[in-house]
Short mmCIF file of C-alpha atoms and ligand atoms in Angstrom, two decimals:
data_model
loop_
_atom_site.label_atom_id
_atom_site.label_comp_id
_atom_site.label_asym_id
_atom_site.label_seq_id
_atom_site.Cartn_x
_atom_site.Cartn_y
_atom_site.Cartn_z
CA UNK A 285 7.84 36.49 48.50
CA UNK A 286 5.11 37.98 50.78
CA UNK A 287 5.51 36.86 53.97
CA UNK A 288 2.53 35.97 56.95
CA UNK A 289 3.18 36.73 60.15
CA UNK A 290 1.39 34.53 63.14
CA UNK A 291 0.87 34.91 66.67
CA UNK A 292 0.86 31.46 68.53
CA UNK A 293 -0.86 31.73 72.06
CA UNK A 294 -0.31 28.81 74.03
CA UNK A 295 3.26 26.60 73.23
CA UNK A 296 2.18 23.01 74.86
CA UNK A 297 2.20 19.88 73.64
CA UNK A 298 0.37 21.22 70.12
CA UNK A 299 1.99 24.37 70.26
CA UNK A 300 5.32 23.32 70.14
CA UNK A 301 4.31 20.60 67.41
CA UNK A 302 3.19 23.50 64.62
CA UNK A 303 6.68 25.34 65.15
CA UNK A 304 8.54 21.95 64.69
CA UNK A 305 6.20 21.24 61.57
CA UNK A 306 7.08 25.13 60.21
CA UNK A 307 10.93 24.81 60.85
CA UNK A 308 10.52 20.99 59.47
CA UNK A 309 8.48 21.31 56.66
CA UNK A 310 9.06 25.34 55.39
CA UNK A 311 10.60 24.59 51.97
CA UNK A 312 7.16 22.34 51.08
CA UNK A 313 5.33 24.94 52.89
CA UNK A 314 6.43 28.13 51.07
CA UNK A 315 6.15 26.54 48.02
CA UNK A 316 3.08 25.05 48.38
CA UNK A 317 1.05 28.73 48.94
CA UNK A 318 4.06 30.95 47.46
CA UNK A 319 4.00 32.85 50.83
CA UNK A 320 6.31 32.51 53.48
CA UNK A 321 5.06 32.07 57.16
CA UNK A 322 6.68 33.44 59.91
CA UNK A 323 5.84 32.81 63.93
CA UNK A 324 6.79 36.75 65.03
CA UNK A 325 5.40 36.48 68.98
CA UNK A 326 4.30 33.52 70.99
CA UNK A 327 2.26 33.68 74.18
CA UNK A 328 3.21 31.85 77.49
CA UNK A 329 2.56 31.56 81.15
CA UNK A 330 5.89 30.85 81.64
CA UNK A 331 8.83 32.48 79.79
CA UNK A 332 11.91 30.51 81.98
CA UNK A 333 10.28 27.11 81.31
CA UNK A 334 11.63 24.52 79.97
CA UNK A 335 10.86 23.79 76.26
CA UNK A 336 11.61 20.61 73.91
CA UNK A 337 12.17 22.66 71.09
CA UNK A 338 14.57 25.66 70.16
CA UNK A 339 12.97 28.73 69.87
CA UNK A 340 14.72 31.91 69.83
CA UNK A 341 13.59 33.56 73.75
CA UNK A 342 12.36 37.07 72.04
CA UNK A 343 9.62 35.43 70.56
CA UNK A 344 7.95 34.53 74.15
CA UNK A 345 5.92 36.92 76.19
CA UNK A 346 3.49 36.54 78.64
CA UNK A 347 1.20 39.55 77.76
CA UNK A 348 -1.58 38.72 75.04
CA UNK A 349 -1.76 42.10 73.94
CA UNK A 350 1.85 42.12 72.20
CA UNK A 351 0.23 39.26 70.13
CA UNK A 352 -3.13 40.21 69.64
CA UNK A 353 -2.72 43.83 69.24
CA UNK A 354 0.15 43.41 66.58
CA UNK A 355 -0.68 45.14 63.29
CA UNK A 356 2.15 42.82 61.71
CA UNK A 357 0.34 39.69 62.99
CA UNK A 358 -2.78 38.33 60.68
CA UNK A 359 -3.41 35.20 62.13
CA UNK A 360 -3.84 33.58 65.32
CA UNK A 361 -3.37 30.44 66.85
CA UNK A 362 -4.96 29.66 69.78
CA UNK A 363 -3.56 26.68 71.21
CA UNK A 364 -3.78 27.85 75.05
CA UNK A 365 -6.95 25.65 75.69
CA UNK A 366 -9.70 26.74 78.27
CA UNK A 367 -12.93 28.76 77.62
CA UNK A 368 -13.25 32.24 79.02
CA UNK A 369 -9.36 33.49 78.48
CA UNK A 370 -8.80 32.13 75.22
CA UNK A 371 -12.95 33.04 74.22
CA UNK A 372 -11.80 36.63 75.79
CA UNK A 373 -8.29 36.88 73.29
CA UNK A 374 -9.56 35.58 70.18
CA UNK A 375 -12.88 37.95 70.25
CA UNK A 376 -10.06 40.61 70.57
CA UNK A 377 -8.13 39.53 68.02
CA UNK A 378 -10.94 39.07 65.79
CA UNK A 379 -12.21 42.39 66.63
CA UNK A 380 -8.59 43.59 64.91
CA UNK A 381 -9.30 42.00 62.27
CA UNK A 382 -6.84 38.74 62.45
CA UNK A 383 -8.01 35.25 61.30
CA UNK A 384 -8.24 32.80 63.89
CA UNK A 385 -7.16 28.57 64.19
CA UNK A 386 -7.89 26.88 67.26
CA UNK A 387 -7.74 23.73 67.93
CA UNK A 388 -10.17 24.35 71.11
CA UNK A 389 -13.18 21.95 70.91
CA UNK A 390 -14.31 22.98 74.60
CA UNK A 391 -14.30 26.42 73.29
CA UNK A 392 -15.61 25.44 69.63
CA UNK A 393 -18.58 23.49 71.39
CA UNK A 394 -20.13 26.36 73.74
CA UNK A 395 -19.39 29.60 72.02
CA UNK A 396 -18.23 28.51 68.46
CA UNK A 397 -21.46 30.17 67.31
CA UNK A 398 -21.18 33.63 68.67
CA UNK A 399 -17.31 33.67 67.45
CA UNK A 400 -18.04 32.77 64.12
CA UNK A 401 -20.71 35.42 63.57
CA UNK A 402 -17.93 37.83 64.93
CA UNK A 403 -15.22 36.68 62.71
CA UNK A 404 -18.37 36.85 59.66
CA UNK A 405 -18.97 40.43 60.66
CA UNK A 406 -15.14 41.16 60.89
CA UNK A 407 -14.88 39.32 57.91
CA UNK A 408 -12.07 37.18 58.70
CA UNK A 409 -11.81 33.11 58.66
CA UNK A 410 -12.47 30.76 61.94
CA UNK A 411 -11.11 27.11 61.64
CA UNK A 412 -10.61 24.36 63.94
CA UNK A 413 -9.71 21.08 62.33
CA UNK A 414 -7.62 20.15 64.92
CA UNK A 415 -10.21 20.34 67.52
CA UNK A 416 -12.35 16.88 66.73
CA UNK A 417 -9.69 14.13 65.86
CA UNK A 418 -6.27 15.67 65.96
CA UNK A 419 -4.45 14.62 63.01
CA UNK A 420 -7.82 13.19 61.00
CA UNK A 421 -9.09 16.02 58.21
CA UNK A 422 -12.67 15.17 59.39
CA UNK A 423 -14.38 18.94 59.89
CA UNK A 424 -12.90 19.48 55.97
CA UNK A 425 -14.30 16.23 55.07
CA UNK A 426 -17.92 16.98 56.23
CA UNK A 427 -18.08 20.63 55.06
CA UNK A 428 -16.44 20.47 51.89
CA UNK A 429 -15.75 17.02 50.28
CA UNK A 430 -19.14 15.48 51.49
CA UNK A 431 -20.88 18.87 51.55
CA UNK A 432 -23.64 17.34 48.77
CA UNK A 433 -24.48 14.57 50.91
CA UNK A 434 -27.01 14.60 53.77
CA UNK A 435 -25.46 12.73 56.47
CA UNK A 436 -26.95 9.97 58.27
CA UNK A 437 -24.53 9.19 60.69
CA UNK A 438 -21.08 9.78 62.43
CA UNK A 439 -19.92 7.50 65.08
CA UNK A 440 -16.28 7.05 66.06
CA UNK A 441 -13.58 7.02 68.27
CA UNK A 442 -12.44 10.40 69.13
CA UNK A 443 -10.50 10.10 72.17
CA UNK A 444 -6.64 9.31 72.21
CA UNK A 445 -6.49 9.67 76.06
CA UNK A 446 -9.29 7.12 76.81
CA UNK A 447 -8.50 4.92 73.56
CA UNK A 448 -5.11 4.54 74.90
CA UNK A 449 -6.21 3.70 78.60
CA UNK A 450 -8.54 1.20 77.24
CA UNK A 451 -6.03 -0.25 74.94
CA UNK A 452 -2.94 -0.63 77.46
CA UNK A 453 -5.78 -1.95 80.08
CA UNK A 454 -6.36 -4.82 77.25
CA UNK A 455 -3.69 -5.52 75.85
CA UNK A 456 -0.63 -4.80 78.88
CA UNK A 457 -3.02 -5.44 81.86
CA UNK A 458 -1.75 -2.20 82.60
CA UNK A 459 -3.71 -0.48 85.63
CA UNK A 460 -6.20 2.30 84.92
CA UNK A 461 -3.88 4.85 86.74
CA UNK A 462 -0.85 3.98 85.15
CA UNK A 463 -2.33 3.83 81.86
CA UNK A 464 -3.60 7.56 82.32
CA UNK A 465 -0.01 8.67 83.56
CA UNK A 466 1.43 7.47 80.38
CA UNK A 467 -1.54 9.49 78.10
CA UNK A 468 -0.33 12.09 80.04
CA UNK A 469 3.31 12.09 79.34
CA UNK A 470 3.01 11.72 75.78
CA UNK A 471 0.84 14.63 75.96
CA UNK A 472 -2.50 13.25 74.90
CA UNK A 473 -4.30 13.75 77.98
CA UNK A 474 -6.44 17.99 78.38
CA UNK A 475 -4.86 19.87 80.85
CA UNK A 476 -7.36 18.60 83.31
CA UNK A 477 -7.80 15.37 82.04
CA UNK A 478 -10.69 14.66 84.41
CA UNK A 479 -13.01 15.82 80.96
CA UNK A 480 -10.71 13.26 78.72
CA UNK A 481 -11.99 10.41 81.45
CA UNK A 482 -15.52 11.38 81.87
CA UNK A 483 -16.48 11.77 78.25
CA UNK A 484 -16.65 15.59 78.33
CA UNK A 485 -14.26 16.21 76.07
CA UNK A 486 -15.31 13.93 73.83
CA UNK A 487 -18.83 15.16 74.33
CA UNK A 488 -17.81 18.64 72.82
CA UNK A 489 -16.03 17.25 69.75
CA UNK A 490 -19.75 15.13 69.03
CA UNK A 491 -21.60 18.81 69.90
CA UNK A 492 -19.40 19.74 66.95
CA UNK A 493 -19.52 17.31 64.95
CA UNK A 494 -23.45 17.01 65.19
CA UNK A 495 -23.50 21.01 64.28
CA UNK A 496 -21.35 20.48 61.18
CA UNK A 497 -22.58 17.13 59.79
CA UNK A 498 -26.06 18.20 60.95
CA UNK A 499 -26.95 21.53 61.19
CA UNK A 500 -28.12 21.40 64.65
CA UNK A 501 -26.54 22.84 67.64
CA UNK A 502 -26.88 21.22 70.56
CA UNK A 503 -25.13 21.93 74.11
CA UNK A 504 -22.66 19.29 75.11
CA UNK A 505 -23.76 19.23 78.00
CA UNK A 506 -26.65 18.01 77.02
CA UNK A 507 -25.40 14.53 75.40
CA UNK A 508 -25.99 11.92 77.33
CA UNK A 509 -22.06 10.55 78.08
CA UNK A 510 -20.19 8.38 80.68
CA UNK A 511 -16.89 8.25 81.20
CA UNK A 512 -14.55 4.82 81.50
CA UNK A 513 -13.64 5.57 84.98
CA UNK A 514 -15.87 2.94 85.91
CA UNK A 515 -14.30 0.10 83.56
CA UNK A 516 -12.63 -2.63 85.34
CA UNK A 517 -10.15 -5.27 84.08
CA UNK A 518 -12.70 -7.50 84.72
CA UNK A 519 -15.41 -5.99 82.37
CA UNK A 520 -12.70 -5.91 79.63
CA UNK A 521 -11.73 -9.44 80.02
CA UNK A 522 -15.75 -10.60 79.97
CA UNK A 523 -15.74 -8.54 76.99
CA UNK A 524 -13.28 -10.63 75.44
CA UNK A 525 -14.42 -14.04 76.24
CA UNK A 526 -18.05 -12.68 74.77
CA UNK A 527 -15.93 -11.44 71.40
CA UNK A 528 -16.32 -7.93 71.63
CA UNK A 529 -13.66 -4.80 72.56
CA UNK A 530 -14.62 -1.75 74.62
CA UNK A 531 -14.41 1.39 73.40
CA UNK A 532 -15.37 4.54 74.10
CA UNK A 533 -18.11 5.72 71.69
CA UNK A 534 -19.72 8.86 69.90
CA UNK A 535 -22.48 8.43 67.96
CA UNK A 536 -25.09 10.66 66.01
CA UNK A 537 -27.69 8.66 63.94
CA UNK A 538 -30.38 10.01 62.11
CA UNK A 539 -33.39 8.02 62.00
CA UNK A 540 -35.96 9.71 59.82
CA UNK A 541 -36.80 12.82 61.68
CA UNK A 542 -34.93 12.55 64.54
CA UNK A 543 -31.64 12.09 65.64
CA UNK A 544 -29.97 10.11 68.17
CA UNK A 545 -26.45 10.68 69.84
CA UNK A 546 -24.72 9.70 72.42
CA UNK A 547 -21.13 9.15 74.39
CA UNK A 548 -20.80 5.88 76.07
CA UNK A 549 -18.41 3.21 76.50
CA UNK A 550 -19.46 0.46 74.06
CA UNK A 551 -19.03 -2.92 74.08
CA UNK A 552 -17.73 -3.78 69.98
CA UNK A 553 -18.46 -6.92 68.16
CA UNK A 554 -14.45 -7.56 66.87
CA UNK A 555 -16.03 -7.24 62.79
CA UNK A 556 -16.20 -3.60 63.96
CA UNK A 557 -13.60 -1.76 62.43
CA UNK A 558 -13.34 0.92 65.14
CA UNK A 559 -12.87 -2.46 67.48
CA UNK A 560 -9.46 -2.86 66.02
CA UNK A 561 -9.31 0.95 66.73
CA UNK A 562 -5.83 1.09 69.35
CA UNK A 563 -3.60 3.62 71.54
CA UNK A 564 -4.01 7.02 70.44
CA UNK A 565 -5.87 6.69 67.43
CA UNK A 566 -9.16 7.62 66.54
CA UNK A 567 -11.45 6.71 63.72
CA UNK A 568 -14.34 8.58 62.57
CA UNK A 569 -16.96 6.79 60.26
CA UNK A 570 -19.45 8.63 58.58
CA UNK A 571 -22.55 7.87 56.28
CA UNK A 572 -24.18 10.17 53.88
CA UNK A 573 -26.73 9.38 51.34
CA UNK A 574 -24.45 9.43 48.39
CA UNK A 575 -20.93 8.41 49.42
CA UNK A 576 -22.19 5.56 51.43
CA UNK A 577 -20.19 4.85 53.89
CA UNK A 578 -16.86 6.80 54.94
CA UNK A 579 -14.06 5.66 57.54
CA UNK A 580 -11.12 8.46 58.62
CA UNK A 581 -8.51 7.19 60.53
CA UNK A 582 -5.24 8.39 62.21
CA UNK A 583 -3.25 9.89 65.33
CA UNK A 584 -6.09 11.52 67.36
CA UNK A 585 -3.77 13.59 69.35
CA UNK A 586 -0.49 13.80 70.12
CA UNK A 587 2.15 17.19 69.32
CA UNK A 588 2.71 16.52 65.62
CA UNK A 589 -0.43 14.68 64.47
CA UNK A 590 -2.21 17.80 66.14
CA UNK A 591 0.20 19.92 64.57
CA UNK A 592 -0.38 18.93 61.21
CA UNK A 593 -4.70 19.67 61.06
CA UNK A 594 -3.18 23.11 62.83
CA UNK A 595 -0.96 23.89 59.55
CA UNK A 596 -3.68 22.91 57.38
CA UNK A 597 -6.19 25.39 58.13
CA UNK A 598 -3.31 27.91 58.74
CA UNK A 599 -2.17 27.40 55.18
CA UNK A 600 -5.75 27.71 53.65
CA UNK A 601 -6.07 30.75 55.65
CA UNK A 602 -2.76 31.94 54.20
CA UNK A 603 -3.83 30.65 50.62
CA UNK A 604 -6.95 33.00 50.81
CA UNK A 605 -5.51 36.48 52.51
CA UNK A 606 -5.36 39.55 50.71
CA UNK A 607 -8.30 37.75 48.43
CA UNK A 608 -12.29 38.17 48.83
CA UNK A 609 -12.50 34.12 48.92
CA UNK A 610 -13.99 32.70 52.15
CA UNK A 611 -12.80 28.96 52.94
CA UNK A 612 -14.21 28.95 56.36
CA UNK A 613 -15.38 26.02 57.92
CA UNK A 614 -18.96 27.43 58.88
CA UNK A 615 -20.40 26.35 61.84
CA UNK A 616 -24.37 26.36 60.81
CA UNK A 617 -27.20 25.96 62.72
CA UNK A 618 -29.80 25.67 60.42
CA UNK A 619 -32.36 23.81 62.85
CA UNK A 620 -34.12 21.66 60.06
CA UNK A 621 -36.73 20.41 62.86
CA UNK A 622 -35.17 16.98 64.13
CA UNK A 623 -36.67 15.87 67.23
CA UNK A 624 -33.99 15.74 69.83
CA UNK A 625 -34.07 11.85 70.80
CA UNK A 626 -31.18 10.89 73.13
CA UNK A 627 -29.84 7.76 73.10
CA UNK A 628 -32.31 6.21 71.85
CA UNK A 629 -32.61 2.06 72.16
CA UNK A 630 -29.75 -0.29 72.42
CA UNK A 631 -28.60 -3.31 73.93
CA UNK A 632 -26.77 -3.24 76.96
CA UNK A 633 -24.48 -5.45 79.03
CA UNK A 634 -24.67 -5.14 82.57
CA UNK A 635 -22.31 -6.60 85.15
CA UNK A 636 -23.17 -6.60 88.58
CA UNK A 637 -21.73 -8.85 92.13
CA UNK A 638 -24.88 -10.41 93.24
CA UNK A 639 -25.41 -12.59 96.61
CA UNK A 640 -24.42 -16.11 96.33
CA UNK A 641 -28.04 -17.62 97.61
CA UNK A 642 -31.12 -19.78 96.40
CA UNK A 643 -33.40 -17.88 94.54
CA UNK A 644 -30.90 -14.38 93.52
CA UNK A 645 -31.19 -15.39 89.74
CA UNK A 646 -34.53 -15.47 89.63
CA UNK A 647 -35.92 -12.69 91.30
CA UNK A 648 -33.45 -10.40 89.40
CA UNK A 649 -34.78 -11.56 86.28
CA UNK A 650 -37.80 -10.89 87.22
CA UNK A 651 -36.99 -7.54 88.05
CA UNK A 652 -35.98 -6.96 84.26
CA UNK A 653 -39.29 -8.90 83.46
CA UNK A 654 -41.13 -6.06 85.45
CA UNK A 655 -39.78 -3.22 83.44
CA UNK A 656 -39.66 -5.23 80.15
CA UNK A 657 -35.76 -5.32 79.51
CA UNK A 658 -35.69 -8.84 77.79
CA UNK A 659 -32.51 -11.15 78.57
CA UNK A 660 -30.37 -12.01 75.56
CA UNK A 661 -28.04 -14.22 77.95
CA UNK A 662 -26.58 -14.40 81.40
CA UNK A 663 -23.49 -15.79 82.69
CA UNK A 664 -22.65 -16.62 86.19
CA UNK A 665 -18.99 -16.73 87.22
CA UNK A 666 -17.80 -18.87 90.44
CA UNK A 667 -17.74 -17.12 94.22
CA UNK A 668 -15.55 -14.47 95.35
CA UNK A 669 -15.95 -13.89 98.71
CA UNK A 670 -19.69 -13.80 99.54
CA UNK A 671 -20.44 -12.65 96.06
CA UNK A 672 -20.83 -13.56 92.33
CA UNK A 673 -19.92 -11.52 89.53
CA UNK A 674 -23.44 -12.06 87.33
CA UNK A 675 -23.42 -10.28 83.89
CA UNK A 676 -26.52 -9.54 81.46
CA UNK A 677 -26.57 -9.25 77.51
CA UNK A 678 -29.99 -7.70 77.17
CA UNK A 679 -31.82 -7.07 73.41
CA UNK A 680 -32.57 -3.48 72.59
CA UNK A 681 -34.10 -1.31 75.16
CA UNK A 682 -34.84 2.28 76.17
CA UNK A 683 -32.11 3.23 78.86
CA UNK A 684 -34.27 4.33 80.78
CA UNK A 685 -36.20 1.37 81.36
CA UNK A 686 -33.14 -0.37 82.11
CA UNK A 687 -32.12 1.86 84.64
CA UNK A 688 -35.21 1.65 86.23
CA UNK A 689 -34.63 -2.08 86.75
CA UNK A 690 -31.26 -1.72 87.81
CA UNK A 691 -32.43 0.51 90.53
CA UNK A 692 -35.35 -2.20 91.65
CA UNK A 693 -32.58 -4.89 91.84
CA UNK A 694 -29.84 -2.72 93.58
CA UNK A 695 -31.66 -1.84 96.10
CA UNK A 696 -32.79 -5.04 97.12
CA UNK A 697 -30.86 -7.63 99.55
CA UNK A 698 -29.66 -9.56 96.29
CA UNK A 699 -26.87 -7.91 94.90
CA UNK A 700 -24.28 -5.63 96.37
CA UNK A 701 -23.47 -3.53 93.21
CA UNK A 702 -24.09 -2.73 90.32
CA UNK A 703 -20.23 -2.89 88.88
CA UNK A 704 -21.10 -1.64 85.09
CA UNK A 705 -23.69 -1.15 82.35
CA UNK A 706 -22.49 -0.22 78.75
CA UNK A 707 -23.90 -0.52 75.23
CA UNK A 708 -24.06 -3.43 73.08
CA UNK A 709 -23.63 -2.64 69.40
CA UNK A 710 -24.93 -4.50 66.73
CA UNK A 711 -22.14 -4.77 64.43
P1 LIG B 864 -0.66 22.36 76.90
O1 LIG B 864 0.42 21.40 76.55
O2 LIG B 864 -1.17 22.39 78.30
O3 LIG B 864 -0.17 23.83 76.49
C1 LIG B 864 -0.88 24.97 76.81
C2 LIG B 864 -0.03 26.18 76.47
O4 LIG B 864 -0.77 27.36 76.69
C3 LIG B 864 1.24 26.32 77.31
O5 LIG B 864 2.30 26.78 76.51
C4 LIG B 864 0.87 27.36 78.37
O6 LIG B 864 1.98 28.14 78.79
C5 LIG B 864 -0.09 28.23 77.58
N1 LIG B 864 -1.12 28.84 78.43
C6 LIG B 864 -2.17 28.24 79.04
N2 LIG B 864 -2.92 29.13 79.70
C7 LIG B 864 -2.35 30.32 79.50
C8 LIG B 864 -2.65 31.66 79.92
N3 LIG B 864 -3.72 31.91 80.70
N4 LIG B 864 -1.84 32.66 79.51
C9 LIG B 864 -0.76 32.40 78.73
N5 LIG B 864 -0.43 31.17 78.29
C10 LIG B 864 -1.21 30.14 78.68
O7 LIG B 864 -1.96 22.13 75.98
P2 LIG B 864 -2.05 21.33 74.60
O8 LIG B 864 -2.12 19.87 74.90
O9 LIG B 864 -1.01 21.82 73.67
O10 LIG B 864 -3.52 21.75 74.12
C11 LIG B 864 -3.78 23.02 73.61
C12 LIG B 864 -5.18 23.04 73.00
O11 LIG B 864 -5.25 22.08 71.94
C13 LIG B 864 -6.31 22.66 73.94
O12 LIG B 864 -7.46 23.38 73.60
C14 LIG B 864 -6.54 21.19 73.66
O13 LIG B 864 -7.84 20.76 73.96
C15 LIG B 864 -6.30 21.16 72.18
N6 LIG B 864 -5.88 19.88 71.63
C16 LIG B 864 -4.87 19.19 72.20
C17 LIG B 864 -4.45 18.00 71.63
C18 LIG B 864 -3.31 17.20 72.21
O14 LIG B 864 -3.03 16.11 71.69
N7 LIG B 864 -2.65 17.66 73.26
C19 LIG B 864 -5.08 17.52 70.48
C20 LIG B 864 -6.13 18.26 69.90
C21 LIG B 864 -6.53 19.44 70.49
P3 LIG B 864 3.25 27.48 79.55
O15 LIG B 864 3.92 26.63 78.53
O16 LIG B 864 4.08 28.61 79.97
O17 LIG B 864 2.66 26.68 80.67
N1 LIG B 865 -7.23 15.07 75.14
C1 LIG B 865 -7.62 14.87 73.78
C2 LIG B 865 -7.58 13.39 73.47
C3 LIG B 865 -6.68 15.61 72.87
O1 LIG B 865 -7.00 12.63 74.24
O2 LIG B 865 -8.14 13.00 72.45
C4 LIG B 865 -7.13 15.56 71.43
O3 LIG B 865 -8.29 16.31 71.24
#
């Protein structure tokens, strides 16, 4: 049987799941593509470390170029995360003429384009399932099962780190800090997971998402996003009384010729499905004009679940080599002319503490009245301290005519912050 020879780079959390997978699953495997698949050199930092699974110590080094440079090795797995080392490796091993798998959404999102056109010209296949949704097939789904539809809309949950914060938060009364420490030991959480918190991360799987399901490419950085750092216990449990979960968001909608998108913590009526969305799982749902609509769900990081989108696109790779078939996922920017819209309009619930005197109420309302945010409800919970928490369910508006209010009313004498302001969705 021929056999495949791969060069991991990086043997983390998802690193170590694809070897477990390979040594788990090789009978399957092998006979599934008729090929056998062998790891032959992995790249570390750290050779003496620690790892939770066996490997045999010769396969380790800590110089790329015995991986990269290996005429034995045809693919590569980048699993390293970061942008400008792993960019710099896979560009070399491209440039020798080795497919690549990542599963690298920060890298996917800023410089996907320019490495696909150089594995094109090298003619060899780029893939990154694993990089939006871990486990959940959802770049195959859009570019090949749904590839006759035009889409109208993906919106899901594609966080495990935050999900699972959120989740122990609501349903443990677990602290916010405590929560993250546990994402972290089970090895959801980025290496920095200061872009898992602030919605970068999850900002780069939507920039990806947006380019595959869309055609457009768009910067991340350029999606509007907030983070949950700013969620309190107390936001979740009004949330809960009103009959609604929080949940961090990403959303693309197309609305005639333009399209919307956005990462922000949401507040979910419970008929939602991704309300009942918990831990580390993520759901993606997407509509298209002929398959209606679509919901993916599953492990949305994690060593395994990770591991398993990894194997996937390894296998099709595998599947393909020494063949003139191409099963790439293409990245495409085909820039059909949307306008560029944002966030668009939305509800919004805002929770500020407010002054406990005559009069506060009704000046802040009329501060909304002023910039035309109309009031859905308000509820007014009993003193603490000097102050009442007041919150605000207000009916669709732009976000920046909200904000405008907000900034009216915080800087006056009646309220002494503004705790939290987060979408309402309709259903
Ligand atoms: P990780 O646990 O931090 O592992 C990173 C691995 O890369 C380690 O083995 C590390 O070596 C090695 N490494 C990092 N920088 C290196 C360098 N400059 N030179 C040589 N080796 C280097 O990371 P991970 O959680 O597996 O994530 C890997 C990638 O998958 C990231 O792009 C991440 O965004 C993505 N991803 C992760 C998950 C998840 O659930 N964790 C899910 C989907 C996608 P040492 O072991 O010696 O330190
Ligand atoms: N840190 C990411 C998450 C890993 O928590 O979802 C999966 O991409």
């Amino acid at each position: 049987m021929e056999s495949i020879k791969i060069g991991l780079l990086g043997f983390g959390t998802v690193g170590s799941g694809v070897y477990s997978i390979l040594e788990d699953n090789k009978d399957k495997i092998e006979s599934h593509i008729q090929k056998k698949l062998e790891i032959k050199k992995i790249l570390v930092r750290d050779i003496g470390k620690q790892r939770n699974v066996d490997v045999p110590k010769a396969l380790f080094t800590t110089d790329a170029a015995d991986v990269i440079n290996d005429p034995e090795i045809g693919i590569i797995v980048e699993l390293m995360g970061g942008i400008e080392t792993a960019g710099g490796y896979i560009k070399a091993a491209i440039a020798n003429k080795k497919h690549i798998v990542t599963a690298n959404k920060a890298l996917i999102a800023t410089q996907g384009d320019e490495i696909y056109k150089l594995a094109c010209e090298n003619g060899v296949e780029l893939r990154y399932e694993a990089s939006v949704g871990g486990g959940i097939p959802i770049i195959n789904t859009l570019t090949q099962s749904l590839s006759a539809n035009n889409v109208d809309e993906v919106c899901g949950i594609i966080n495990g780190t935050t999900n699972f914060i959120l989740t122990q938060m609501d349903e443990q009364g677990m602290e916010f800090e405590e929560a993250l420490k546990l994402a972290q030991d089970r090895g959801f959480a980025e290496a920095d997971p200061t872009s898992d918190i602030e919605g970068e991360d999850v900002a780069f799987k939507l920039a990806i998402l947006i380019e595959v399901a869309f055609g457009i490419k768009l910067s991340p950085y350029d999606i509007p996003r907030e983070g949950i750092t700013k969620i309190s216990k107390r936001d979740i449990e009004f949330a809960r009384e009103l009959g609604y979960k929080i949940k961090l968001v990403a959303a693309a909608r197309r609305k005639g010729n333009s399209l919307e998108y956005h990462v922000q913590p949401s507040f979910l009526p419970l008929a939602n499905p991704l309300a009942s969305v918990n831990n580390e799982f993520n759901a993606v749902l997407v509509r298209g004009n002929a398959v209606g609509e679509l919901l993916l769900y599953g492990k949305g990081a994690g060593s395994t679940p990770t591991g398993s989108a990894v194997l996937g696109d390894i296998l099709e790779i595998s599947k393909i080599m020494g063949t003139d078939y191409k099963a790439g996922a293409p990245l495409r920017n085909e820039n059909k002319g949307f306008q560029l819209e944002g966030e668009g309009v939305s509800a919004y619930y805002v929770h500020m503490s407010a002054k406990d005197k005559p009069g506060v109420l009704g000046r802040i309302t009329s501060a909304f009245g002023r910039y035309e945010v109309s009031l859905r409800s308000v509820i007014q919970r009993s003193r603490a301290e000097d102050t009442v928490p007041l919150v605000f369910i207000t009916h669709e508006t732009e976000r920046a005519r909200l904000d405008s209010a907000l900034k009216e009313i915080e800087l006056s004498n009646d309220v002494s912050k503004i705790e939290s302001v987060l979408r309402v969705e309709k259903k």
